[in-house]
Short mmCIF file of C-alpha atoms in Angstrom, two decimals:
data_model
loop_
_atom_site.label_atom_id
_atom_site.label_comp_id
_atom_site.label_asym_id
_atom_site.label_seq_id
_atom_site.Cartn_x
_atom_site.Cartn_y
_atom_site.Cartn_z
CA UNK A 1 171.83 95.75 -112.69
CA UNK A 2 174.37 96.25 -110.05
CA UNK A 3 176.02 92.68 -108.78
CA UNK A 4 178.67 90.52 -108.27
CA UNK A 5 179.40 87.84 -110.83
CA UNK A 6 181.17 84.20 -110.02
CA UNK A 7 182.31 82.11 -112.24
CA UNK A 8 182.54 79.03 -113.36
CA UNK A 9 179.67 77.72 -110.92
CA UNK A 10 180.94 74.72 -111.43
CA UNK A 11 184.72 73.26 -111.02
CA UNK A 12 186.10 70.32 -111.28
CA UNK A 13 190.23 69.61 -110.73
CA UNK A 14 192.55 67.41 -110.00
CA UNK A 15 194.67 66.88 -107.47
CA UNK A 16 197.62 68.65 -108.27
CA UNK A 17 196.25 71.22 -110.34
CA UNK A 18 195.97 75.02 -110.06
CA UNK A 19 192.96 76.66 -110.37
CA UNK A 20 191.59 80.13 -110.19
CA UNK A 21 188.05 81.10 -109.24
CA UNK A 22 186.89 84.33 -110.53
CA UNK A 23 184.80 87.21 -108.94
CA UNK A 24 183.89 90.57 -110.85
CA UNK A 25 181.48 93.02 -108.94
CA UNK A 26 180.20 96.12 -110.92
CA UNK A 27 178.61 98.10 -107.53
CA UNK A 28 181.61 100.22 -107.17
CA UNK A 29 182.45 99.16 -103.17
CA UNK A 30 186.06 99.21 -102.29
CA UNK A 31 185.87 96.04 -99.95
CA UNK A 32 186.36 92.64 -101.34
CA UNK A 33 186.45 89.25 -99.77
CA UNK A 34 186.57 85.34 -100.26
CA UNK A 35 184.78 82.76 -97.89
CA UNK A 36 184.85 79.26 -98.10
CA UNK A 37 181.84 77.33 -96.48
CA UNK A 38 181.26 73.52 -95.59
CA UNK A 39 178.32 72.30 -94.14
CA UNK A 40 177.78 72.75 -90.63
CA UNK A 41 180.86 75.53 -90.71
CA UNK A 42 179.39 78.40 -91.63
CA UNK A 43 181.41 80.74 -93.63
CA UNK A 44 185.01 81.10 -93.00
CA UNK A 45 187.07 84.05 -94.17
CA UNK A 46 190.20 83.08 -96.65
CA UNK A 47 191.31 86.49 -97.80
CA UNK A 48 189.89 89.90 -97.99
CA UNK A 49 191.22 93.58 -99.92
CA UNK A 50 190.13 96.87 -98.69
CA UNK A 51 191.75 98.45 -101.37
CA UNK A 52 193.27 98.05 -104.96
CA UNK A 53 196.93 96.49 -104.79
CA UNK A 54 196.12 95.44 -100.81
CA UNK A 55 194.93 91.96 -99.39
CA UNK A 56 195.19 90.58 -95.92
CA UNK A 57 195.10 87.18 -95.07
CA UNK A 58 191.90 85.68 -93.07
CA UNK A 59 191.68 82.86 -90.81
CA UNK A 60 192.25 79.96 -93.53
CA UNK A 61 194.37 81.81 -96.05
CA UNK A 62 197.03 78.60 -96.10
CA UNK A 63 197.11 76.60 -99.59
CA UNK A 64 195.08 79.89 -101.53
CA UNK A 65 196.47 83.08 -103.23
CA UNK A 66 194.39 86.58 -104.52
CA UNK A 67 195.45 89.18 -106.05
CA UNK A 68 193.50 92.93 -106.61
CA UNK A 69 194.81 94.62 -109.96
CA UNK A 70 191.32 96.17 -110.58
CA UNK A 71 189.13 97.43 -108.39
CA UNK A 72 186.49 95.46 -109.77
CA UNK A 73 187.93 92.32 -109.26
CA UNK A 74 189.15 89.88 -107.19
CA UNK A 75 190.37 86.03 -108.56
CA UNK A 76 191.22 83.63 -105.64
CA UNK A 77 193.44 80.88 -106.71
CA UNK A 78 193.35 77.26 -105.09
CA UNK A 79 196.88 75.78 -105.26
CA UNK A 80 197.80 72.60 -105.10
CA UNK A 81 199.17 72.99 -101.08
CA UNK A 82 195.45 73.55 -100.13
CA UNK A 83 194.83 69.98 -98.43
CA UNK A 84 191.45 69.58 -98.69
CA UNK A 85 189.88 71.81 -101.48
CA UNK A 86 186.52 70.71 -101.51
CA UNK A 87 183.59 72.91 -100.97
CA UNK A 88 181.70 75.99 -101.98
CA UNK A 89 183.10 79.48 -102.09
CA UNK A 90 181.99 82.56 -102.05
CA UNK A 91 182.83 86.54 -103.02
CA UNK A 92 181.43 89.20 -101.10
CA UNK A 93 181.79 92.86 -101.30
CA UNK A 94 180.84 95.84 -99.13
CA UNK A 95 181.87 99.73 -98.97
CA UNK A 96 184.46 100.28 -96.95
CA UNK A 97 183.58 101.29 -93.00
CA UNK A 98 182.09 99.67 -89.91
CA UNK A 99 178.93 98.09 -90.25
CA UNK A 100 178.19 98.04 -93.81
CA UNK A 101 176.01 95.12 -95.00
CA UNK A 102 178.64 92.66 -97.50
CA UNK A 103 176.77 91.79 -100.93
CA UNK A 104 177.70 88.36 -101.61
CA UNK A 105 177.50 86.40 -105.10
CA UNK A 106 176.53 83.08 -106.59
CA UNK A 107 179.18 80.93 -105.66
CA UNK A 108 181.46 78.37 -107.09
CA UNK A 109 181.16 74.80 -106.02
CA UNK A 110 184.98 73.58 -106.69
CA UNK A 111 185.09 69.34 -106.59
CA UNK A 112 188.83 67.54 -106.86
CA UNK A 113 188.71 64.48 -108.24
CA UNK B 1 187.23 88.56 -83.25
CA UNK B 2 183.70 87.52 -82.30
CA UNK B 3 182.83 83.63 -81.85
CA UNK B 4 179.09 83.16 -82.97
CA UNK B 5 177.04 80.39 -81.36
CA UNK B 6 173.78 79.44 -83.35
CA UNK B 7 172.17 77.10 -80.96
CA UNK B 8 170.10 75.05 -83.44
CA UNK B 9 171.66 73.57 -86.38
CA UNK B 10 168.11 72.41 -87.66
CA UNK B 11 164.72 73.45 -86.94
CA UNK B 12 161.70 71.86 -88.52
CA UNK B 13 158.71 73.94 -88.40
CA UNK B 14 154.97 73.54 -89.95
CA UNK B 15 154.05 75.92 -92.10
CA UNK B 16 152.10 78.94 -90.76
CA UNK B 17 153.67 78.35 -87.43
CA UNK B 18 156.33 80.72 -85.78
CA UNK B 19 159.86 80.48 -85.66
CA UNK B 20 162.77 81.53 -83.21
CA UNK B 21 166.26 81.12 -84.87
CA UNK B 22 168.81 82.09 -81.68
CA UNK B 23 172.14 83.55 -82.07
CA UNK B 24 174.69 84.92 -79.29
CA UNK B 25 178.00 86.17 -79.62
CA UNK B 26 181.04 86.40 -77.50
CA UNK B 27 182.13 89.83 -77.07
CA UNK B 28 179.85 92.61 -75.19
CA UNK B 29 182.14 95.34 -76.48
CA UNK B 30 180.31 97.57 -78.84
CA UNK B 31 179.18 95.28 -82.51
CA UNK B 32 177.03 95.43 -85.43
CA UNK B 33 174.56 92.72 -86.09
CA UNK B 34 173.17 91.07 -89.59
CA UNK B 35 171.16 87.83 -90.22
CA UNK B 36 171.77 86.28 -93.74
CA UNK B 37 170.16 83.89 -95.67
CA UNK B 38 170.53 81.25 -98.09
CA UNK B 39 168.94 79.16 -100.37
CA UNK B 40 170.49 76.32 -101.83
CA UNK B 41 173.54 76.41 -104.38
CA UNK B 42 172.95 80.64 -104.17
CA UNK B 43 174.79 83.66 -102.03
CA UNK B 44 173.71 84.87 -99.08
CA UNK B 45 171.41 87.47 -98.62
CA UNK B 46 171.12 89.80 -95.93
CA UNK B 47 167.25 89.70 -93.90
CA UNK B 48 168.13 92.67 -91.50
CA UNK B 49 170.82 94.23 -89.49
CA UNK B 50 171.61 96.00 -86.68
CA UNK B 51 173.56 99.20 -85.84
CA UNK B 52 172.11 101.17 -83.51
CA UNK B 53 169.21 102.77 -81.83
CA UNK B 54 166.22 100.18 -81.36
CA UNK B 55 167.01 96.94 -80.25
CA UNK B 56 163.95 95.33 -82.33
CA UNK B 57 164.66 95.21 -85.87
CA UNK B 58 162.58 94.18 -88.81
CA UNK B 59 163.80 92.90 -91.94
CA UNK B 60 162.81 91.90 -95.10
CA UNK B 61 159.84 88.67 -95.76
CA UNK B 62 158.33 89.32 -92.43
CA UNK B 63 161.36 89.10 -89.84
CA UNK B 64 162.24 90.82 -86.90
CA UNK B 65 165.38 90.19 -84.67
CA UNK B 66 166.09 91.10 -81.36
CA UNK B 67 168.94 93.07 -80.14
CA UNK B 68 169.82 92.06 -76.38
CA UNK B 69 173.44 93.26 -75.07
CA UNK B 70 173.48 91.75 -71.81
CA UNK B 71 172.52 88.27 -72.96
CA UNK B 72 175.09 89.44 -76.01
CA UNK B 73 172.25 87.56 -78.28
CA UNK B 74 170.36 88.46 -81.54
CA UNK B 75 167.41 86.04 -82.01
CA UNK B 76 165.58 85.83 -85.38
CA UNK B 77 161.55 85.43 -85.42
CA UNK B 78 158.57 85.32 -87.91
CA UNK B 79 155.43 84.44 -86.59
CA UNK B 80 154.21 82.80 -89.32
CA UNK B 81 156.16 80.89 -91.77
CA UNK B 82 155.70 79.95 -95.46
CA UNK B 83 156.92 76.96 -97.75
CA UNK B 84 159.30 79.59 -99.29
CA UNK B 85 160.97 80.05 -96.00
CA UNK B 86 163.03 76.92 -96.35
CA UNK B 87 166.63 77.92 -96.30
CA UNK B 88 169.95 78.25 -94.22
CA UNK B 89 170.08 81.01 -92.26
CA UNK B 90 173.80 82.72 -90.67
CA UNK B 91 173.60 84.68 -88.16
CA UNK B 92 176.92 87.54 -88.11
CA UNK B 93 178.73 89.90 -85.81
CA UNK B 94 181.30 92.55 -86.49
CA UNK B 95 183.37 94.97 -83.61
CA UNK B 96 182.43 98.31 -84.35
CA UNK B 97 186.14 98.84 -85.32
CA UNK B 98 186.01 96.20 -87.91
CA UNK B 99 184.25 95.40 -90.88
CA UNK B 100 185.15 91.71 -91.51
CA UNK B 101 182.10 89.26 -90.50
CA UNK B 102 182.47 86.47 -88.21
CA UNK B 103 179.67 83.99 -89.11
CA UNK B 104 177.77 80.92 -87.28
CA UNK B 105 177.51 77.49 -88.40
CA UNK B 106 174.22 78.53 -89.53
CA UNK B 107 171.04 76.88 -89.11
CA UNK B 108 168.72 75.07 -91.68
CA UNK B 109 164.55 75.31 -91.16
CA UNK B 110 162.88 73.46 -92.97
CA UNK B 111 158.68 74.43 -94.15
CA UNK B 112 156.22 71.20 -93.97
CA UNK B 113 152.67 71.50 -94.92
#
């Protein structure tokens, strides 16, 4: 079956720490993006790649880091200048072009300690 | 980029009962339209979306939004709600020219018997 994969569900880390949150997707779409949510925020956009070896910021992008080797995958990492890293986040992916519905995955719930 | 206003952030409903989740957006230029939802500790999954064409549209588990430009809004409705129905919903908007998502703070209903 055709999906995108998150993992670990789970994270814990402390303060100080690195960590990198993976996301695999095996429906071929060019589009790629990370959102981190908080209740009563909705989902807000940290990064996003349109294609391989490209990635533009989003509207929180400060204190994270991506990279896009593969086109089938797209690790976010949470460094230890992200001030409050707390919360869930989620990979999406879509085809690229207007309009076209993102497919989003599971979601990792990242806790510092 | 769009600002989207969900105008309830919770809405308790009995089951069998309708429902009216209401979303507007900022921007009458020309956008696409999605409502998303999610259950909890999961993705999101898309309920409908709009393009083009007819302004009513009907999604998936019995919902239907409502496409109104001039009131820039896109209302969610079931008529008749189930147990199962308990979730978060997100209301989204993209400009035509534009393929990243700009969500609302969502809003959680919550299915009594």
């Amino acid at each position: 079956d055709g999906g995108i994969t998150q993992s670990p569900k789970y994270l814990f880390r402390k303060e100080g720490q690195n960590v990198t949150l993976s996301c695999e997707q095996n429906l071929n779409h060019d589009a790629m993006y990370w959102y981190r949510q908080d209740p009563g925020q909705g989902l807000r956009l940290i990064y996003y790649s349109q294609i391989v070896n490209d990635f533009q910021k989003g509207d929180i992008a400060e204190g994270y880091s991506v990279s896009r080797e593969k086109k089938e995958s797209f690790p976010l990492t949470v460094t230890s200048a992200q001030k409050n890293p707390t919360a869930f986040y989620l990979c999406a992916s879509s085809i690229t072009g207007n309009g076209n519905e993102q497919f989003f995955g599971p979601g990792t719930r990242l806790t510092v300690l | 980029a769009q600002s989207v206003t969900q105008l309830d952030s919770q809405v308790p409903v009995f089951e069998e009962a309708p429902v009216e989740l209401r979303c507007n957006y900022s921007s009458s230029v020309s956008v696409y339209l999605f409502w998303y939802v999610q259950y909890p500790n999961q993705g999101l999954q898309l309920l409908l979306k709009y393009l083009s064409g007819s302004t009513l549209v009907k999604g998936i588990n019995g919902f239907e939004a409502e496409f109104n430009k001039s009131q820039t809004s896109f209302h969610l409705r079931k008529p008749s709600v189930h147990i199962s129905d308990t979730a978060e919903y997100f209301c989204a908007v993209s400009d035509s020219g534009d393929y990243k998502l700009s969500f609302g703070a969502g809003t959680t209903v919550t299915v009594r018997a």
